Amino acid sequence: MKVNFEKNKDLDFKTNEAYKTLRTNISFAGDDIQVIAFTSSIPNEGKSAVSFNLAKSLAEDGKKVLYIDADIRKSVTIARYGVDIETRGLSHYLSGQCELEAVTYETNIKNFNIIFTGQVAPNPAELLGNKRFKKMIEVVRPVYDYVIIDCPPLGSVIDAAIVAKECDGAIIVIETDNVSYKVVQRVKKQLEQSGCRILGAVLNKVEMGGKGYGYYGKGYYGNYYGRYYGTYGEYGNEDKKAE
C-alpha cells in the first residue's frame, strides 16, 4: 500500500542543514544504532516534527527508513502532512486486528515507509508493552537501515520509556528557553531506567536570524497534547520556566 504526503514541504536551507548535521551525528553513534526513539519532556517541544524530518533526511541520504508513529493517544502526522487515504496503524496491529504488512505503508518519499498510529486506543501503554511490539521490532530490523519511533512526551505519560526498552537509543527533543534543567534531568533518568542508551538531545526552536531552526509554531502542539494528556504534573508545572 502507498500513501502520499500532500503537505510535505521542502525545508529552508538552514533547517535542512541542521537535519543533515543531526543525521551525521547519528551515523557516528555506531552501526549498532538502528532503532531510535524520540521523546520530549513536555508537550509542544516539536519532537514529532524533528523525528519525521530526520527520517526524511535519512531517506534522502539513501537509507531505507521506517517511521513509526507511536503516539497512540493523539497523533499529528496524518493531519500535518495531508495523508490522502484512510489508514490502519499501530494500534490495529498491537491489538491483533491486523498483521504488520497491513499497517506498513510506502510513501511518496523515496526509501521512506511509515506505520501510522491507527485508531485511538484506551490502553496505549499496555499495547506498547505487549509481545507484539517486541516482535514487530525484531521483524523490521533486518529490513530497514533505520527505524525512527515518535513517542509521546515522557514527562506526561510513560509510553516512551516502554518503547525505549526495545530501542538501541533515544533522543530527547528540548524546546529552547521553555523547559528547565530539572525537568529534562527527570526525563533522562526515566529513560536510563528503561535500559535504553541516550544518544543525546536536540535543541529545538532556536532563534536564528529571526527565524528559529525547526520552528513550527507554539500553539499547535499544545492544542493537541493538552487536551489528550491533561496536566503535566510534576514534570511540567513545577519547574517549567515562564515564557
Tab-separated table of C-alpha atoms in Angstrom:
chain	number	residue	atom	x	y	z
A	1	MET	CA	0.000	0.000	0.000
A	2	LYS	CA	1.140	3.530	-0.676
A	3	VAL	CA	0.200	6.924	0.750
A	4	ASN	CA	1.024	10.433	-0.402
A	5	PHE	CA	2.009	13.265	1.907
A	6	GLU	CA	0.154	16.102	0.227
A	7	LYS	CA	1.572	18.708	2.628
A	8	ASN	CA	5.184	17.539	2.574
A	9	LYS	CA	7.044	20.802	2.073
A	10	ASP	CA	10.747	21.327	1.474
A	11	LEU	CA	12.671	22.762	4.408
A	12	ASP	CA	14.572	26.028	4.185
A	13	PHE	CA	18.341	25.840	3.766
A	14	LYS	CA	19.323	26.383	7.414
A	15	THR	CA	16.825	23.854	8.719
A	16	ASN	CA	17.800	21.297	6.105
A	17	GLU	CA	21.472	21.670	7.023
A	18	ALA	CA	20.625	21.220	10.688
A	19	TYR	CA	18.949	17.886	9.940
A	20	LYS	CA	21.924	16.811	7.866
A	21	THR	CA	24.131	17.524	10.873
A	22	LEU	CA	21.829	15.501	13.119
A	23	ARG	CA	21.864	12.690	10.559
A	24	THR	CA	25.661	12.700	10.501
A	25	ASN	CA	25.912	12.707	14.290
A	26	ILE	CA	23.644	9.669	14.489
A	27	SER	CA	25.745	7.811	11.924
A	28	PHE	CA	28.800	8.374	14.143
A	29	ALA	CA	26.961	6.895	17.134
A	30	GLY	CA	27.807	3.450	15.778
A	31	ASP	CA	26.498	0.847	13.363
A	32	ASP	CA	24.615	-0.819	16.206
A	33	ILE	CA	22.295	2.186	16.494
A	34	GLN	CA	19.391	1.333	14.232
A	35	VAL	CA	16.126	1.696	16.185
A	36	ILE	CA	15.811	5.168	17.746
A	37	ALA	CA	13.061	6.566	19.975
A	38	PHE	CA	12.284	10.286	20.064
A	39	THR	CA	10.598	11.912	23.030
A	40	SER	CA	10.440	15.234	24.876
A	41	SER	CA	9.823	16.407	28.407
A	42	ILE	CA	6.527	18.213	27.898
A	43	PRO	CA	4.137	18.834	25.008
A	44	ASN	CA	4.812	21.465	22.365
A	45	GLU	CA	8.570	20.965	22.036
A	46	GLY	CA	8.452	19.771	18.419
A	47	LYS	CA	9.630	16.175	18.735
A	48	SER	CA	7.179	14.843	16.115
A	49	ALA	CA	8.423	17.295	13.500
A	50	VAL	CA	12.064	16.638	14.422
A	51	SER	CA	11.705	12.853	14.233
A	52	PHE	CA	9.781	12.996	10.934
A	53	ASN	CA	12.240	15.359	9.274
A	54	LEU	CA	15.205	13.316	10.465
A	55	ALA	CA	13.633	10.189	8.972
A	56	LYS	CA	13.079	12.094	5.744
A	57	SER	CA	16.706	13.308	5.747
A	58	LEU	CA	17.982	9.761	6.280
A	59	ALA	CA	15.820	8.545	3.389
A	60	GLU	CA	17.148	11.300	1.142
A	61	ASP	CA	20.641	10.074	2.015
A	62	GLY	CA	19.793	6.680	0.521
A	63	LYS	CA	18.952	4.886	3.774
A	64	LYS	CA	15.876	2.692	3.933
A	65	VAL	CA	13.803	4.121	6.768
A	66	LEU	CA	10.700	3.060	8.669
A	67	TYR	CA	8.965	5.813	10.629
A	68	ILE	CA	6.664	4.528	13.396
A	69	ASP	CA	4.181	6.941	14.902
A	70	ALA	CA	3.789	5.524	18.416
A	71	ASP	CA	1.735	8.399	19.801
A	72	ILE	CA	-1.429	6.318	20.001
A	73	ARG	CA	-3.064	8.838	22.322
A	74	LYS	CA	-3.077	11.636	19.765
A	75	SER	CA	-1.014	11.746	16.602
A	76	VAL	CA	-0.479	14.821	14.439
A	77	THR	CA	1.107	13.070	11.448
A	78	ILE	CA	-1.940	12.478	9.246
A	79	ALA	CA	-3.318	15.995	9.674
A	80	ARG	CA	0.042	17.739	9.429
A	81	TYR	CA	1.293	16.038	6.268
A	82	GLY	CA	-2.028	15.615	4.458
A	83	VAL	CA	-2.256	11.832	4.088
A	84	ASP	CA	-4.554	11.142	1.160
A	85	ILE	CA	-6.247	7.851	2.177
A	86	GLU	CA	-7.812	6.226	5.221
A	87	THR	CA	-5.213	4.159	7.053
A	88	ARG	CA	-4.822	1.446	9.640
A	89	GLY	CA	-1.913	1.546	12.018
A	90	LEU	CA	-0.001	0.539	15.113
A	91	SER	CA	-2.975	0.146	17.440
A	92	HIS	CA	-4.659	-2.201	14.951
A	93	TYR	CA	-1.509	-4.347	14.786
A	94	LEU	CA	-0.794	-4.373	18.522
A	95	SER	CA	-4.378	-5.333	19.335
A	96	GLY	CA	-4.235	-8.249	16.898
A	97	GLN	CA	-6.699	-6.824	14.359
A	98	CYS	CA	-4.107	-6.641	11.545
A	99	GLU	CA	-0.805	-8.172	10.611
A	100	LEU	CA	2.271	-5.971	10.204
A	101	GLU	CA	2.136	-5.961	6.406
A	102	ALA	CA	-1.355	-4.467	6.524
A	103	VAL	CA	-0.263	-1.397	8.505
A	104	THR	CA	3.069	-0.665	6.788
A	105	TYR	CA	2.802	1.914	4.005
A	106	GLU	CA	5.128	3.090	1.278
A	107	THR	CA	5.089	6.854	0.736
A	108	ASN	CA	5.823	9.375	-1.981
A	109	ILE	CA	9.183	9.963	-0.267
A	110	LYS	CA	11.721	7.531	-1.705
A	111	ASN	CA	13.086	4.995	0.835
A	112	PHE	CA	10.566	6.204	3.453
A	113	ASN	CA	7.958	3.779	4.823
A	114	ILE	CA	5.577	4.551	7.669
A	115	ILE	CA	3.369	2.920	10.282
A	116	PHE	CA	0.670	5.309	11.478
A	117	THR	CA	-0.823	5.192	14.960
A	118	GLY	CA	-4.129	3.728	13.908
A	119	GLN	CA	-7.285	4.154	15.952
A	120	VAL	CA	-7.045	5.951	19.290
A	121	ALA	CA	-6.910	3.272	21.986
A	122	PRO	CA	-7.946	3.440	25.665
A	123	ASN	CA	-4.876	1.479	26.781
A	124	PRO	CA	-1.824	2.674	24.779
A	125	ALA	CA	0.774	1.837	27.449
A	126	GLU	CA	-0.480	-1.738	27.691
A	127	LEU	CA	-0.494	-2.115	23.905
A	128	LEU	CA	3.055	-0.810	23.551
A	129	GLY	CA	4.224	-3.137	26.305
A	130	ASN	CA	2.846	-6.323	24.790
A	131	LYS	CA	4.798	-9.009	22.942
A	132	ARG	CA	3.560	-7.909	19.514
A	133	PHE	CA	5.524	-4.642	19.754
A	134	LYS	CA	8.735	-6.511	20.554
A	135	LYS	CA	8.052	-8.925	17.694
A	136	MET	CA	7.485	-6.011	15.305
A	137	ILE	CA	10.900	-4.530	16.090
A	138	GLU	CA	12.527	-7.931	15.566
A	139	VAL	CA	10.852	-8.246	12.151
A	140	VAL	CA	11.719	-4.772	10.832
A	141	ARG	CA	15.368	-4.702	11.967
A	142	PRO	CA	16.759	-6.728	9.032
A	143	VAL	CA	14.570	-4.853	6.523
A	144	TYR	CA	15.468	-1.219	7.279
A	145	ASP	CA	18.647	0.751	7.863
A	146	TYR	CA	16.886	2.919	10.459
A	147	VAL	CA	13.643	2.695	12.413
A	148	ILE	CA	12.601	6.069	13.847
A	149	ILE	CA	9.887	5.950	16.528
A	150	ASP	CA	7.977	9.061	17.546
A	151	CYS	CA	6.831	8.706	21.185
A	152	PRO	CA	4.642	10.918	23.411
A	153	PRO	CA	6.323	13.323	25.866
A	154	LEU	CA	7.829	11.277	28.680
A	155	GLY	CA	7.039	13.959	31.212
A	156	SER	CA	3.335	13.414	30.547
A	157	VAL	CA	2.913	9.656	30.073
A	158	ILE	CA	5.102	6.561	30.433
A	159	ASP	CA	4.767	5.332	26.814
A	160	ALA	CA	8.231	6.490	25.654
A	161	ALA	CA	10.016	4.531	28.389
A	162	ILE	CA	8.107	1.392	27.395
A	163	VAL	CA	9.068	1.842	23.736
A	164	ALA	CA	12.683	2.687	24.606
A	165	LYS	CA	13.199	-0.788	26.118
A	166	GLU	CA	13.160	-2.202	22.583
A	167	CYS	CA	15.321	0.537	21.025
A	168	ASP	CA	19.061	0.949	20.505
A	169	GLY	CA	19.000	4.579	21.553
A	170	ALA	CA	16.808	7.535	22.447
A	171	ILE	CA	16.945	11.250	21.690
A	172	ILE	CA	15.301	13.947	23.792
A	173	VAL	CA	13.941	16.998	21.968
A	174	ILE	CA	14.170	20.161	24.083
A	175	GLU	CA	12.497	23.446	23.269
A	176	THR	CA	14.765	26.437	23.761
A	177	ASP	CA	14.045	28.569	26.859
A	178	ASN	CA	10.902	26.629	27.732
A	179	VAL	CA	11.959	23.632	29.824
A	180	SER	CA	14.117	23.705	32.927
A	181	TYR	CA	17.221	21.624	33.571
A	182	LYS	CA	15.475	19.692	36.340
A	183	VAL	CA	12.587	18.642	34.103
A	184	VAL	CA	14.932	17.302	31.420
A	185	GLN	CA	17.048	15.510	34.007
A	186	ARG	CA	13.976	13.691	35.296
A	187	VAL	CA	13.089	12.543	31.804
A	188	LYS	CA	16.701	11.489	31.209
A	189	LYS	CA	16.673	9.432	34.402
A	190	GLN	CA	13.441	7.712	33.430
A	191	LEU	CA	14.886	6.772	30.051
A	192	GLU	CA	18.011	5.419	31.721
A	193	GLN	CA	15.862	3.252	33.979
A	194	SER	CA	14.380	1.650	30.864
A	195	GLY	CA	17.875	0.453	29.955
A	196	CYS	CA	17.974	2.422	26.717
A	197	ARG	CA	21.111	4.299	25.695
A	198	ILE	CA	20.569	8.058	25.463
A	199	LEU	CA	22.215	9.313	22.292
A	200	GLY	CA	21.795	12.981	23.124
A	201	ALA	CA	19.389	15.862	22.794
A	202	VAL	CA	18.113	18.128	20.027
A	203	LEU	CA	17.705	21.786	20.958
A	204	ASN	CA	14.655	22.898	19.019
A	205	LYS	CA	13.091	26.245	18.069
A	206	VAL	CA	16.372	28.131	18.358
A	207	GLU	CA	16.128	31.675	17.071
A	208	MET	CA	18.477	32.171	14.128
A	209	GLY	CA	18.249	35.435	12.263
A	210	GLY	CA	14.673	35.993	13.332
A	211	LYS	CA	13.517	32.530	12.313
A	212	GLY	CA	14.207	29.553	14.521
A	213	TYR	CA	15.659	26.254	13.431
A	214	GLY	CA	12.872	23.769	13.476
A	215	TYR	CA	10.276	26.383	14.414
A	216	TYR	CA	6.727	25.105	13.993
A	217	GLY	CA	4.545	27.482	15.957
A	218	LYS	CA	3.867	27.299	19.660
A	219	GLY	CA	0.118	26.845	19.672
A	220	TYR	CA	-0.155	23.741	17.524
A	221	TYR	CA	1.213	21.039	19.796
A	222	GLY	CA	-0.378	22.455	22.928
A	223	ASN	CA	-3.851	22.285	21.429
A	224	TYR	CA	-3.437	18.560	20.798
A	225	TYR	CA	-1.417	17.352	23.767
A	226	GLY	CA	-3.026	19.497	26.414
A	227	ARG	CA	-6.407	18.027	25.572
A	228	TYR	CA	-5.363	14.393	25.455
A	229	TYR	CA	-2.677	14.163	28.126
A	230	GLY	CA	-4.174	16.512	30.681
A	231	THR	CA	-1.897	18.374	33.091
A	232	TYR	CA	1.814	17.778	33.054
A	233	GLY	CA	2.067	17.061	36.790
A	234	GLU	CA	5.414	17.469	38.490
A	235	TYR	CA	7.232	17.241	35.144
A	236	GLY	CA	5.579	20.226	33.522
A	237	ASN	CA	4.347	22.783	36.019
A	238	GLU	CA	6.671	22.690	38.968
A	239	ASP	CA	9.911	23.522	37.205
A	240	LYS	CA	8.810	24.912	33.862
A	241	LYS	CA	10.308	28.279	33.009
A	242	ALA	CA	7.921	31.103	32.337
A	243	GLU	CA	7.849	32.182	28.734
